[in-house]
Amino acid sequence: FSAEDSIRWLAQDNVAKGYIVDLIEFAEASDKGYETRIDDVRALRADLARQLHLLGAGVILSKLCKSDTLASTLFIRLLEPHVSETIINFDSVVDIKFDQHFDLNIERHRLLLKILRNSQLVRSVSLPPAVSRSENASFYAEGSQAKLPTRISGQDYPKVGVIDSGITNAAVKEWCIKTSNGFDPNDCDPHHGSQVASLLVGGKSLNPELDGLEDDGCLIYDIWMPVRNDNSRFHSYFEAYGEFFDWLDLEVRAAVRDGVKIFNLSINFKEYVRDDAYSFSASQIDRISKKHNVLFVISAGNLTPLDYRQSWPSGTALLSDIDRLSQPSEAVTAVTVGAINPPGCEKNIHGAPTIYTRRGPGVSMGVKPDVVHYGGFVQRGNATTGLVSANGNGKFIQESGTSFSAPLVAKMLASLDYRTGKVLTRNALVAMLIHHSRFPTPLLEKSVSSYVRRRYVGFGTPTVSENSLVTDDCTITLLFEGNLKKGEVVEFEFKWPNSLFKNGKCFGAATLTLVYDS
């Protein structure tokens, strides 16, 4: 991107004021006459520091994140020279609350980008994405008889951490085991978090006509985020991009102590997934997931109304990246959820991808989204979406979006964890979810190629936890887990049932689902 591009982007209110810089990761080595020494790396750093001092005062270079595993990712801010001296620190995070003095001098930005482009230490430079949630049409379902379930004292339930804009609905708050609300409520959306949590707590009661929903009841660990579409104050709290993930790391650690393993994140960044790079936000989701042995369920993101596709099966061609997934939904350790149409709309086929859901693939053609679920349909001129939730004021509302398909899947994973005594690992839970997923009927048409099918619905729609654990008499599910070293083989002596032998030959079908960590 050019300096003009960066000035336009960084002048927005809802982005961090600086550049994300990835360094080449050098390690000491000597091979076939080529030698890399730590002194060489130090010399490259010193040279980059000297070049940055040519910009004068106000240059702040520091680590983007406190995590030691990401020492090669930096954040560079360009402040007005009179505000601060130049600070170059490759090894620590530098907190300076001077974003209001961010320098918009285009010549300084041109020189900065030139210095970074010419440095042998720099691998890539990117602009920080904006943080948001996509909003769709909604209406209040007046006269609705549905109500949220009541929590029974002393009874245990599945648990989900909700990382969203805060739960304000009084009936939903009764299900909260703990609330972390360190932000001004005026800087958090008053409804979005309540709608997400209401589907976790009472999705079946609110939507009795929908199939594939878990039984009601869910304990919520409520983690507030300062995100709202009309007046985002996100970067008033998190100056640098990595500061948010350092905060998220601490919040997840606290929730894990209360027995939470599944976290619903229906917030996306306004930057779509690219084929040539794995985003910093996705790498942070991976780091936190592995560190705390937790599982994030992330919404795939929504298109804006101007970019809506035509109703299925029209508009399925993959012609551009405009409808690609939003970051960080390419995270390989997370379960990414897209949206399909619920029943009740003639124009939008039941079970088909919605006109707003973002599609894959992930990085390097990886399968993303992983699964799909009901997200509400969109029909111009009709406020009905086919999916009911409860907003912060306690009113029943119909709204559409992948924000509302994600909690339906998070509830499935939490229920699997609960029903199996909370002994399954993160990978085992993913394996059970994916193994029992099936493609929606509209995607099974011969006209839909496997390539298109994977890009829009991943592995399909998962089944409720009870059906995953209790199969019919003609089916058996075997789950193996462990660590394989190079050269090792796992064997399981399986005796084919006599009922599946005929004329000396066996018949039947076997499906293998493999989930692994790199």
Short mmCIF file of C-alpha atoms in Angstrom, two decimals:
data_model
loop_
_atom_site.label_atom_id
_atom_site.label_comp_id
_atom_site.label_asym_id
_atom_site.label_seq_id
_atom_site.Cartn_x
_atom_site.Cartn_y
_atom_site.Cartn_z
CA PHE A 1 0.00 0.00 0.00
CA SER A 2 1.06 3.59 -0.52
CA ALA A 3 1.57 6.35 2.03
CA GLU A 4 -1.66 7.92 0.78
CA ASP A 5 -3.50 4.65 1.44
CA SER A 6 -2.13 4.40 4.95
CA ILE A 7 -3.00 8.01 5.82
CA ARG A 8 -6.60 7.48 4.75
CA TRP A 9 -6.84 4.23 6.73
CA LEU A 10 -5.12 5.41 9.90
CA ALA A 11 -7.18 8.61 10.03
CA GLN A 12 -10.26 6.51 10.95
CA ASP A 13 -11.44 6.46 14.54
CA ASN A 14 -11.77 2.68 14.86
CA VAL A 15 -8.22 1.58 13.97
CA ALA A 16 -4.96 1.55 15.93
CA LYS A 17 -2.57 4.33 14.92
CA GLY A 18 0.47 2.53 13.60
CA TYR A 19 1.99 -0.16 11.40
CA ILE A 20 2.29 -3.87 12.13
CA VAL A 21 5.78 -5.01 11.12
CA ASP A 22 6.78 -8.68 10.85
CA LEU A 23 10.50 -9.36 11.01
CA ILE A 24 12.32 -12.26 9.41
CA GLU A 25 13.06 -14.78 12.16
CA PHE A 26 16.78 -15.49 12.03
CA ALA A 27 18.34 -18.31 14.03
CA GLU A 28 22.01 -19.01 14.53
CA ALA A 29 23.10 -21.56 11.92
CA SER A 30 26.03 -22.59 9.78
CA ASP A 31 25.29 -24.73 6.74
CA LYS A 32 27.09 -25.21 3.42
CA GLY A 33 29.13 -22.06 3.80
CA TYR A 34 26.20 -19.83 4.79
CA GLU A 35 26.43 -18.57 8.35
CA THR A 36 23.95 -16.65 10.51
CA ARG A 37 25.13 -15.28 13.84
CA ILE A 38 23.24 -13.42 16.53
CA ASP A 39 25.67 -10.54 16.01
CA ASP A 40 24.42 -10.23 12.43
CA VAL A 41 20.83 -9.91 13.63
CA ARG A 42 21.87 -7.28 16.17
CA ALA A 43 23.63 -5.37 13.42
CA LEU A 44 20.48 -5.41 11.27
CA ARG A 45 18.44 -4.12 14.22
CA ALA A 46 20.95 -1.36 14.87
CA ASP A 47 20.87 -0.35 11.21
CA LEU A 48 17.07 -0.19 11.21
CA ALA A 49 17.16 1.91 14.40
CA ARG A 50 19.63 4.36 12.80
CA GLN A 51 17.41 4.70 9.73
CA LEU A 52 14.32 5.36 11.86
CA HIS A 53 16.14 8.14 13.73
CA LEU A 54 16.35 9.98 10.39
CA LEU A 55 12.60 10.64 10.80
CA GLY A 56 13.31 12.80 13.86
CA ALA A 57 11.51 12.61 17.19
CA GLY A 58 8.20 10.85 17.69
CA VAL A 59 9.02 7.40 16.27
CA ILE A 60 7.91 4.62 18.65
CA LEU A 61 8.98 1.04 17.81
CA SER A 62 8.14 -1.76 20.22
CA LYS A 63 6.87 -5.33 20.42
CA LEU A 64 3.24 -5.60 19.40
CA CYS A 65 2.42 -8.19 22.04
CA LYS A 66 3.92 -9.17 25.38
CA SER A 67 4.03 -12.83 24.36
CA ASP A 68 7.63 -14.02 24.14
CA THR A 69 6.69 -16.28 21.23
CA LEU A 70 5.93 -13.26 19.05
CA ALA A 71 9.12 -11.24 19.51
CA SER A 72 9.36 -10.83 15.73
CA THR A 73 6.12 -8.82 15.43
CA LEU A 74 6.52 -5.09 16.05
CA PHE A 75 4.30 -2.02 16.19
CA ILE A 76 5.57 1.30 14.83
CA ARG A 77 3.82 4.58 15.63
CA LEU A 78 4.64 7.92 14.04
CA LEU A 79 3.77 10.78 16.43
CA GLU A 80 4.16 14.50 15.99
CA PRO A 81 7.83 15.33 16.78
CA HIS A 82 7.05 17.65 19.68
CA VAL A 83 5.09 14.98 21.59
CA SER A 84 7.72 12.35 22.32
CA GLU A 85 11.34 11.44 21.78
CA THR A 86 12.11 8.52 19.50
CA ILE A 87 11.92 5.17 21.33
CA ILE A 88 13.28 1.99 19.74
CA ASN A 89 12.66 -1.19 21.77
CA PHE A 90 12.70 -4.53 19.96
CA ASP A 91 12.15 -6.58 23.12
CA SER A 92 9.32 -4.94 25.10
CA VAL A 93 5.91 -3.34 24.72
CA VAL A 94 5.93 0.46 25.01
CA ASP A 95 2.68 2.05 26.23
CA ILE A 96 2.27 5.65 25.13
CA LYS A 97 -1.23 7.18 25.14
CA PHE A 98 -0.65 9.83 22.50
CA ASP A 99 -2.79 8.60 19.61
CA GLN A 100 -4.45 12.00 19.37
CA HIS A 101 -1.03 13.32 18.29
CA PHE A 102 -0.55 10.76 15.53
CA ASP A 103 1.37 12.47 12.73
CA LEU A 104 -0.44 12.61 9.39
CA ASN A 105 2.50 14.19 7.54
CA ILE A 106 2.56 12.20 4.32
CA GLU A 107 6.26 12.82 3.60
CA ARG A 108 7.26 11.26 6.93
CA HIS A 109 5.06 8.26 6.17
CA ARG A 110 6.64 7.88 2.72
CA LEU A 111 10.10 7.89 4.27
CA LEU A 112 9.06 5.45 7.00
CA LEU A 113 7.66 2.97 4.45
CA LYS A 114 10.79 3.33 2.32
CA ILE A 115 13.01 2.57 5.32
CA LEU A 116 10.98 -0.52 6.19
CA ARG A 117 10.87 -1.70 2.58
CA ASN A 118 14.66 -1.48 2.25
CA SER A 119 15.48 -3.17 5.55
CA GLN A 120 16.85 -6.72 5.28
CA LEU A 121 15.22 -7.41 8.66
CA VAL A 122 11.62 -6.67 7.62
CA ARG A 123 9.48 -9.41 6.12
CA SER A 124 6.16 -7.53 5.77
CA VAL A 125 4.35 -4.34 6.77
CA SER A 126 0.58 -4.20 7.23
CA LEU A 127 -2.08 -1.81 8.46
CA PRO A 128 -4.06 -2.73 11.59
CA PRO A 129 -7.62 -3.88 10.88
CA ALA A 130 -10.71 -2.16 12.27
CA VAL A 131 -12.77 -3.97 14.89
CA SER A 132 -16.53 -4.24 14.40
CA ARG A 133 -19.61 -6.38 14.29
CA SER A 134 -21.77 -6.50 11.19
CA GLU A 135 -25.34 -5.38 11.65
CA ASN A 136 -28.41 -6.52 9.74
CA ALA A 137 -32.10 -5.66 9.61
CA SER A 138 -34.19 -6.55 12.67
CA PHE A 139 -37.62 -6.08 14.17
CA TYR A 140 -39.34 -6.59 17.50
CA ALA A 141 -41.59 -9.66 17.58
CA GLU A 142 -44.57 -8.08 19.29
CA GLY A 143 -46.87 -10.38 21.20
CA SER A 144 -44.38 -13.25 21.26
CA GLN A 145 -45.24 -15.88 23.86
CA ALA A 146 -41.71 -17.23 24.10
CA LYS A 147 -39.75 -16.74 27.29
CA LEU A 148 -36.29 -17.57 28.53
CA PRO A 149 -35.83 -20.58 30.81
CA THR A 150 -35.30 -20.16 34.54
CA ARG A 151 -32.08 -21.36 36.11
CA ILE A 152 -32.57 -24.14 38.67
CA SER A 153 -30.50 -23.57 41.77
CA GLY A 154 -27.88 -26.27 42.39
CA GLN A 155 -28.17 -27.81 38.93
CA ASP A 156 -25.12 -27.92 36.69
CA TYR A 157 -25.19 -26.84 33.03
CA PRO A 158 -22.80 -26.47 30.09
CA LYS A 159 -20.53 -23.41 30.31
CA VAL A 160 -19.60 -20.88 27.62
CA GLY A 161 -17.48 -17.76 27.82
CA VAL A 162 -19.12 -14.91 25.87
CA ILE A 163 -16.57 -12.37 24.61
CA ASP A 164 -18.87 -9.66 23.35
CA SER A 165 -20.34 -6.25 24.17
CA GLY A 166 -21.76 -7.24 27.55
CA ILE A 167 -24.97 -8.88 28.78
CA THR A 168 -27.61 -6.40 29.96
CA ASN A 169 -30.77 -8.56 29.66
CA ALA A 170 -31.93 -9.22 33.24
CA ALA A 171 -33.24 -12.73 32.51
CA VAL A 172 -30.02 -13.74 30.79
CA LYS A 173 -27.85 -12.23 33.54
CA GLU A 174 -29.32 -14.79 35.98
CA TRP A 175 -27.30 -17.39 34.08
CA CYS A 176 -23.99 -15.52 34.46
CA ILE A 177 -21.52 -17.15 36.83
CA LYS A 178 -19.16 -14.18 36.59
CA THR A 179 -18.95 -10.85 34.77
CA SER A 180 -15.81 -8.99 33.70
CA ASN A 181 -16.98 -5.49 32.77
CA GLY A 182 -14.01 -3.16 33.05
CA PHE A 183 -15.29 -0.72 30.42
CA ASP A 184 -17.76 2.16 30.39
CA PRO A 185 -21.18 0.64 29.52
CA ASN A 186 -21.76 3.52 27.08
CA ASP A 187 -18.82 2.22 25.04
CA CYS A 188 -20.35 -1.26 24.75
CA ASP A 189 -23.28 -2.28 22.55
CA PRO A 190 -26.39 -2.56 24.78
CA HIS A 191 -27.97 -5.43 22.82
CA HIS A 192 -25.56 -7.59 20.81
CA GLY A 193 -24.05 -9.51 23.74
CA SER A 194 -27.50 -10.17 25.22
CA GLN A 195 -28.75 -11.55 21.91
CA VAL A 196 -25.79 -13.93 21.60
CA ALA A 197 -26.14 -15.10 25.22
CA SER A 198 -29.93 -15.53 24.94
CA LEU A 199 -29.38 -18.10 22.17
CA LEU A 200 -26.98 -19.98 24.43
CA VAL A 201 -29.41 -19.93 27.35
CA GLY A 202 -32.74 -20.39 25.59
CA GLY A 203 -32.29 -20.84 21.85
CA LYS A 204 -34.68 -23.79 21.79
CA SER A 205 -37.46 -21.99 23.71
CA LEU A 206 -37.07 -18.90 21.55
CA ASN A 207 -37.10 -20.95 18.33
CA PRO A 208 -39.21 -24.09 18.95
CA GLU A 209 -39.81 -24.63 15.22
CA LEU A 210 -36.09 -24.98 14.42
CA ASP A 211 -34.34 -28.35 14.37
CA GLY A 212 -30.81 -29.08 15.52
CA LEU A 213 -30.77 -26.89 18.65
CA GLU A 214 -29.39 -28.00 22.01
CA ASP A 215 -31.58 -28.22 25.11
CA ASP A 216 -31.96 -24.94 26.97
CA GLY A 217 -29.76 -23.91 29.87
CA CYS A 218 -26.18 -22.61 29.80
CA LEU A 219 -23.93 -20.94 32.36
CA ILE A 220 -22.29 -17.80 31.00
CA TYR A 221 -18.92 -16.24 31.80
CA ASP A 222 -19.58 -12.69 30.59
CA ILE A 223 -16.51 -10.86 29.20
CA TRP A 224 -17.29 -7.31 28.04
CA MET A 225 -15.63 -5.69 25.03
CA PRO A 226 -15.86 -1.96 24.12
CA VAL A 227 -17.36 -2.55 20.66
CA ARG A 228 -20.40 -0.95 19.10
CA ASN A 229 -21.10 0.02 15.51
CA ASP A 230 -22.45 3.52 16.02
CA ASN A 231 -19.57 4.89 18.12
CA SER A 232 -16.69 2.48 18.59
CA ARG A 233 -14.32 3.39 21.43
CA PHE A 234 -12.24 0.22 21.15
CA HIS A 235 -8.94 2.03 20.62
CA SER A 236 -9.53 4.37 23.50
CA TYR A 237 -8.85 1.34 25.69
CA PHE A 238 -6.44 -0.66 23.52
CA GLU A 239 -3.91 1.67 21.94
CA ALA A 240 -1.75 -0.93 20.26
CA TYR A 241 -3.27 -3.86 18.41
CA GLY A 242 -1.46 -6.46 20.50
CA GLU A 243 -2.66 -4.90 23.75
CA PHE A 244 -6.14 -6.31 23.12
CA PHE A 245 -4.83 -9.87 22.85
CA ASP A 246 -2.72 -9.46 25.99
CA TRP A 247 -5.94 -8.45 27.75
CA LEU A 248 -7.85 -11.35 26.18
CA ASP A 249 -5.16 -13.77 27.38
CA LEU A 250 -5.71 -12.64 30.97
CA GLU A 251 -9.51 -12.81 30.66
CA VAL A 252 -9.42 -16.34 29.25
CA ARG A 253 -7.04 -17.47 31.99
CA ALA A 254 -9.46 -16.18 34.65
CA ALA A 255 -12.43 -17.90 32.98
CA VAL A 256 -10.57 -21.21 32.75
CA ARG A 257 -10.23 -21.17 36.54
CA ASP A 258 -14.05 -21.22 36.66
CA GLY A 259 -14.20 -24.29 34.42
CA VAL A 260 -14.84 -22.58 31.05
CA LYS A 261 -13.37 -24.32 27.99
CA ILE A 262 -15.55 -22.95 25.12
CA PHE A 263 -15.49 -19.26 24.19
CA ASN A 264 -17.88 -17.58 21.74
CA LEU A 265 -16.35 -14.65 19.81
CA SER A 266 -18.88 -13.00 17.47
CA ILE A 267 -16.61 -10.03 16.77
CA ASN A 268 -14.64 -9.67 13.54
CA PHE A 269 -11.97 -7.42 12.13
CA LYS A 270 -12.64 -5.47 8.94
CA GLU A 271 -10.00 -7.27 6.97
CA TYR A 272 -10.62 -10.40 4.94
CA VAL A 273 -8.49 -13.52 4.96
CA ARG A 274 -5.64 -13.56 2.45
CA ASP A 275 -3.97 -16.46 0.67
CA ASP A 276 -0.44 -15.11 1.12
CA ALA A 277 -0.42 -14.38 4.86
CA TYR A 278 -1.70 -15.67 8.16
CA SER A 279 -3.06 -12.75 10.16
CA PHE A 280 -1.63 -11.63 13.48
CA SER A 281 -5.08 -11.90 15.08
CA ALA A 282 -5.43 -15.55 13.98
CA SER A 283 -1.97 -16.38 15.35
CA GLN A 284 -3.00 -14.81 18.66
CA ILE A 285 -6.18 -16.90 18.82
CA ASP A 286 -4.00 -19.97 18.21
CA ARG A 287 -1.53 -18.96 20.91
CA ILE A 288 -4.21 -18.37 23.56
CA SER A 289 -6.08 -21.56 22.61
CA LYS A 290 -3.01 -23.77 23.01
CA LYS A 291 -1.75 -21.97 26.09
CA HIS A 292 -4.99 -22.47 28.04
CA ASN A 293 -6.35 -25.57 26.21
CA VAL A 294 -9.55 -23.76 25.22
CA LEU A 295 -11.63 -23.63 22.06
CA PHE A 296 -12.80 -20.44 20.36
CA VAL A 297 -15.96 -20.44 18.26
CA ILE A 298 -15.74 -17.52 15.81
CA SER A 299 -18.31 -16.10 13.42
CA ALA A 300 -17.31 -16.06 9.75
CA GLY A 301 -18.40 -12.43 9.35
CA ASN A 302 -21.17 -10.70 7.40
CA LEU A 303 -21.27 -8.90 4.08
CA THR A 304 -22.61 -5.37 3.98
CA PRO A 305 -26.03 -5.00 2.28
CA LEU A 306 -24.33 -3.55 -0.82
CA ASP A 307 -22.33 -6.77 -1.21
CA TYR A 308 -25.11 -9.31 -0.59
CA ARG A 309 -25.10 -12.24 -3.01
CA GLN A 310 -28.19 -13.36 -4.85
CA SER A 311 -30.24 -16.06 -3.16
CA TRP A 312 -28.92 -19.61 -3.51
CA PRO A 313 -28.17 -21.20 -5.93
CA SER A 314 -27.53 -17.98 -7.88
CA GLY A 315 -24.40 -16.00 -7.11
CA THR A 316 -22.28 -18.98 -6.02
CA ALA A 317 -19.38 -18.25 -8.37
CA LEU A 318 -16.09 -17.50 -6.57
CA LEU A 319 -14.97 -14.52 -8.61
CA SER A 320 -13.32 -12.20 -6.09
CA ASP A 321 -12.27 -11.89 -2.47
CA ILE A 322 -14.96 -9.37 -1.53
CA ASP A 323 -16.96 -12.05 0.32
CA ARG A 324 -14.01 -13.87 1.90
CA LEU A 325 -13.93 -14.62 5.62
CA SER A 326 -13.16 -11.83 8.07
CA GLN A 327 -10.14 -12.09 10.33
CA PRO A 328 -9.48 -13.87 12.71
CA SER A 329 -11.80 -16.61 11.45
CA GLU A 330 -8.97 -18.32 9.55
CA ALA A 331 -7.48 -19.39 12.92
CA VAL A 332 -6.76 -23.11 12.59
CA THR A 333 -7.36 -23.87 16.28
CA ALA A 334 -10.81 -22.23 16.24
CA VAL A 335 -14.15 -23.47 14.96
CA THR A 336 -15.41 -20.94 12.40
CA VAL A 337 -19.16 -20.79 11.81
CA GLY A 338 -21.03 -19.57 8.74
CA ALA A 339 -24.78 -19.04 8.38
CA ILE A 340 -27.51 -20.96 6.54
CA ASN A 341 -31.17 -20.08 6.07
CA PRO A 342 -33.73 -21.31 8.60
CA PRO A 343 -37.13 -22.47 7.25
CA GLY A 344 -39.98 -20.07 6.59
CA CYS A 345 -38.92 -18.11 3.51
CA GLU A 346 -39.94 -18.92 -0.05
CA LYS A 347 -37.17 -16.90 -1.69
CA ASN A 348 -34.33 -18.12 0.53
CA ILE A 349 -34.03 -21.92 0.45
CA HIS A 350 -34.01 -23.68 3.81
CA GLY A 351 -30.49 -24.92 4.58
CA ALA A 352 -28.77 -22.93 1.84
CA PRO A 353 -25.99 -20.43 2.63
CA THR A 354 -27.42 -17.01 3.46
CA ILE A 355 -26.85 -14.11 1.11
CA TYR A 356 -24.66 -12.34 3.69
CA THR A 357 -22.46 -15.10 5.14
CA ARG A 358 -18.79 -14.83 4.26
CA ARG A 359 -17.13 -17.84 2.66
CA GLY A 360 -13.76 -19.60 2.55
CA PRO A 361 -11.27 -20.81 1.87
CA GLY A 362 -8.90 -20.20 4.73
CA VAL A 363 -5.19 -19.62 4.29
CA SER A 364 -3.50 -22.02 1.84
CA MET A 365 -6.91 -23.30 0.74
CA GLY A 366 -7.74 -24.65 4.20
CA VAL A 367 -11.36 -25.63 4.87
CA LYS A 368 -13.11 -22.64 6.41
CA PRO A 369 -15.75 -22.09 7.67
CA ASP A 370 -15.61 -25.36 9.60
CA VAL A 371 -19.37 -25.69 10.02
CA VAL A 372 -22.60 -23.72 9.53
CA HIS A 373 -25.83 -23.19 11.43
CA TYR A 374 -28.95 -21.04 11.30
CA GLY A 375 -28.14 -17.34 11.20
CA GLY A 376 -31.46 -15.91 10.02
CA PHE A 377 -32.37 -15.14 6.42
CA VAL A 378 -32.60 -11.72 4.80
CA GLN A 379 -35.54 -10.85 2.57
CA ARG A 380 -35.91 -7.32 1.28
CA GLY A 381 -39.16 -5.72 2.36
CA ASN A 382 -39.72 -8.31 5.12
CA ALA A 383 -38.31 -7.84 8.61
CA THR A 384 -38.78 -11.50 9.54
CA THR A 385 -35.51 -13.45 9.68
CA GLY A 386 -36.64 -16.79 11.10
CA LEU A 387 -34.33 -16.59 14.13
CA VAL A 388 -35.49 -15.08 17.45
CA SER A 389 -33.23 -13.81 20.24
CA ALA A 390 -33.66 -11.47 23.20
CA ASN A 391 -32.05 -8.03 23.29
CA GLY A 392 -30.73 -6.05 26.25
CA ASN A 393 -34.15 -4.58 27.07
CA GLY A 394 -35.77 -7.99 27.31
CA LYS A 395 -37.63 -7.65 24.02
CA PHE A 396 -37.73 -10.54 21.58
CA ILE A 397 -36.06 -9.58 18.34
CA GLN A 398 -35.43 -11.15 14.95
CA GLU A 399 -32.05 -10.41 13.45
CA SER A 400 -29.72 -12.12 11.01
CA GLY A 401 -25.98 -12.62 11.03
CA THR A 402 -23.19 -15.11 11.61
CA SER A 403 -22.99 -13.58 15.09
CA PHE A 404 -26.08 -15.65 15.89
CA SER A 405 -25.10 -18.90 14.17
CA ALA A 406 -21.83 -19.05 16.16
CA PRO A 407 -23.44 -19.41 19.64
CA LEU A 408 -25.62 -22.29 18.41
CA VAL A 409 -22.42 -24.21 17.63
CA ALA A 410 -20.65 -23.02 20.81
CA LYS A 411 -23.57 -24.49 22.78
CA MET A 412 -23.10 -27.85 20.98
CA LEU A 413 -19.42 -27.98 21.93
CA ALA A 414 -20.13 -26.95 25.52
CA SER A 415 -22.85 -29.62 25.75
CA LEU A 416 -20.46 -32.25 24.38
CA ASP A 417 -17.94 -31.22 27.01
CA TYR A 418 -20.60 -31.34 29.73
CA ARG A 419 -22.09 -34.71 28.71
CA THR A 420 -18.66 -36.38 28.57
CA GLY A 421 -17.66 -35.28 32.06
CA LYS A 422 -15.36 -32.50 30.80
CA VAL A 423 -12.56 -34.95 30.06
CA LEU A 424 -12.28 -34.47 26.28
CA THR A 425 -9.47 -32.31 24.98
CA ARG A 426 -9.95 -29.41 22.59
CA ASN A 427 -9.05 -31.57 19.58
CA ALA A 428 -11.37 -34.39 20.66
CA LEU A 429 -14.31 -31.98 20.91
CA VAL A 430 -13.59 -30.65 17.43
CA ALA A 431 -13.31 -34.20 16.09
CA MET A 432 -16.72 -35.15 17.51
CA LEU A 433 -18.32 -31.98 16.12
CA ILE A 434 -16.90 -32.39 12.62
CA HIS A 435 -17.36 -36.18 12.46
CA HIS A 436 -21.11 -35.88 13.00
CA SER A 437 -21.65 -32.92 10.67
CA ARG A 438 -23.62 -33.38 7.46
CA PHE A 439 -24.04 -31.21 4.37
CA PRO A 440 -27.36 -29.34 4.19
CA THR A 441 -29.70 -30.75 1.54
CA PRO A 442 -29.31 -27.84 -0.98
CA LEU A 443 -25.54 -28.45 -1.01
CA LEU A 444 -26.00 -32.09 -2.04
CA GLU A 445 -27.35 -31.16 -5.47
CA LYS A 446 -25.24 -32.54 -8.31
CA SER A 447 -24.85 -29.04 -9.70
CA VAL A 448 -22.89 -27.98 -6.58
CA SER A 449 -19.23 -28.94 -6.87
CA SER A 450 -17.26 -30.16 -3.87
CA TYR A 451 -15.08 -27.05 -4.23
CA VAL A 452 -18.05 -24.70 -3.85
CA ARG A 453 -19.57 -26.86 -1.12
CA ARG A 454 -16.45 -26.64 1.08
CA ARG A 455 -16.06 -22.91 0.54
CA TYR A 456 -19.57 -22.08 1.75
CA VAL A 457 -20.40 -24.65 4.44
CA GLY A 458 -17.11 -26.37 5.34
CA PHE A 459 -17.99 -29.78 6.76
CA GLY A 460 -21.69 -28.96 7.00
CA THR A 461 -24.17 -28.65 9.86
CA PRO A 462 -23.29 -30.40 13.14
CA THR A 463 -25.81 -32.45 15.08
CA VAL A 464 -26.80 -31.95 18.72
CA SER A 465 -24.48 -33.45 21.33
CA GLU A 466 -26.87 -36.24 22.34
CA ASN A 467 -26.98 -37.61 18.79
CA SER A 468 -23.18 -37.49 18.59
CA LEU A 469 -22.86 -39.64 21.69
CA VAL A 470 -25.82 -41.98 21.28
CA THR A 471 -25.93 -43.43 17.76
CA ASP A 472 -28.35 -45.94 16.26
CA ASP A 473 -27.84 -49.71 16.35
CA CYS A 474 -26.20 -49.71 12.92
CA THR A 475 -23.45 -47.24 13.83
CA ILE A 476 -20.44 -47.08 16.13
CA THR A 477 -18.04 -44.20 16.79
CA LEU A 478 -14.48 -44.86 17.94
CA LEU A 479 -12.34 -42.03 19.33
CA PHE A 480 -8.54 -42.32 19.55
CA GLU A 481 -6.19 -39.64 20.85
CA GLY A 482 -2.50 -39.44 21.55
CA ASN A 483 0.91 -38.31 20.30
CA LEU A 484 2.53 -40.05 17.36
CA LYS A 485 6.28 -39.84 16.86
CA LYS A 486 8.05 -40.32 13.56
CA GLY A 487 7.89 -43.95 12.48
CA GLU A 488 5.17 -44.92 14.96
CA VAL A 489 1.93 -46.62 13.92
CA VAL A 490 -1.39 -46.97 15.72
CA GLU A 491 -3.37 -50.16 15.14
CA PHE A 492 -6.79 -51.15 16.42
CA GLU A 493 -8.06 -54.68 15.94
CA PHE A 494 -11.65 -54.20 14.82
CA LYS A 495 -13.78 -57.27 14.23
CA TRP A 496 -16.27 -56.71 11.44
CA PRO A 497 -19.81 -57.59 12.71
CA ASN A 498 -21.31 -60.84 11.42
CA SER A 499 -24.43 -58.94 10.39
CA LEU A 500 -22.34 -57.12 7.80
CA PHE A 501 -21.14 -60.29 6.08
CA LYS A 502 -22.90 -61.71 3.07
CA ASN A 503 -21.68 -64.48 0.77
CA GLY A 504 -18.25 -64.27 2.34
CA LYS A 505 -17.91 -60.55 1.71
CA CYS A 506 -18.24 -57.65 4.15
CA PHE A 507 -20.12 -54.47 3.41
CA GLY A 508 -20.73 -51.11 5.15
CA ALA A 509 -19.13 -47.69 5.25
CA ALA A 510 -16.40 -46.08 7.36
CA THR A 511 -15.66 -42.38 7.84
CA LEU A 512 -12.40 -41.12 9.32
CA THR A 513 -12.03 -37.66 10.84
CA LEU A 514 -8.50 -36.54 11.71
CA VAL A 515 -7.84 -33.51 13.94
CA TYR A 516 -4.28 -32.55 14.79
CA ASP A 517 -2.07 -29.75 16.11
CA SER A 518 0.92 -28.61 14.12
#
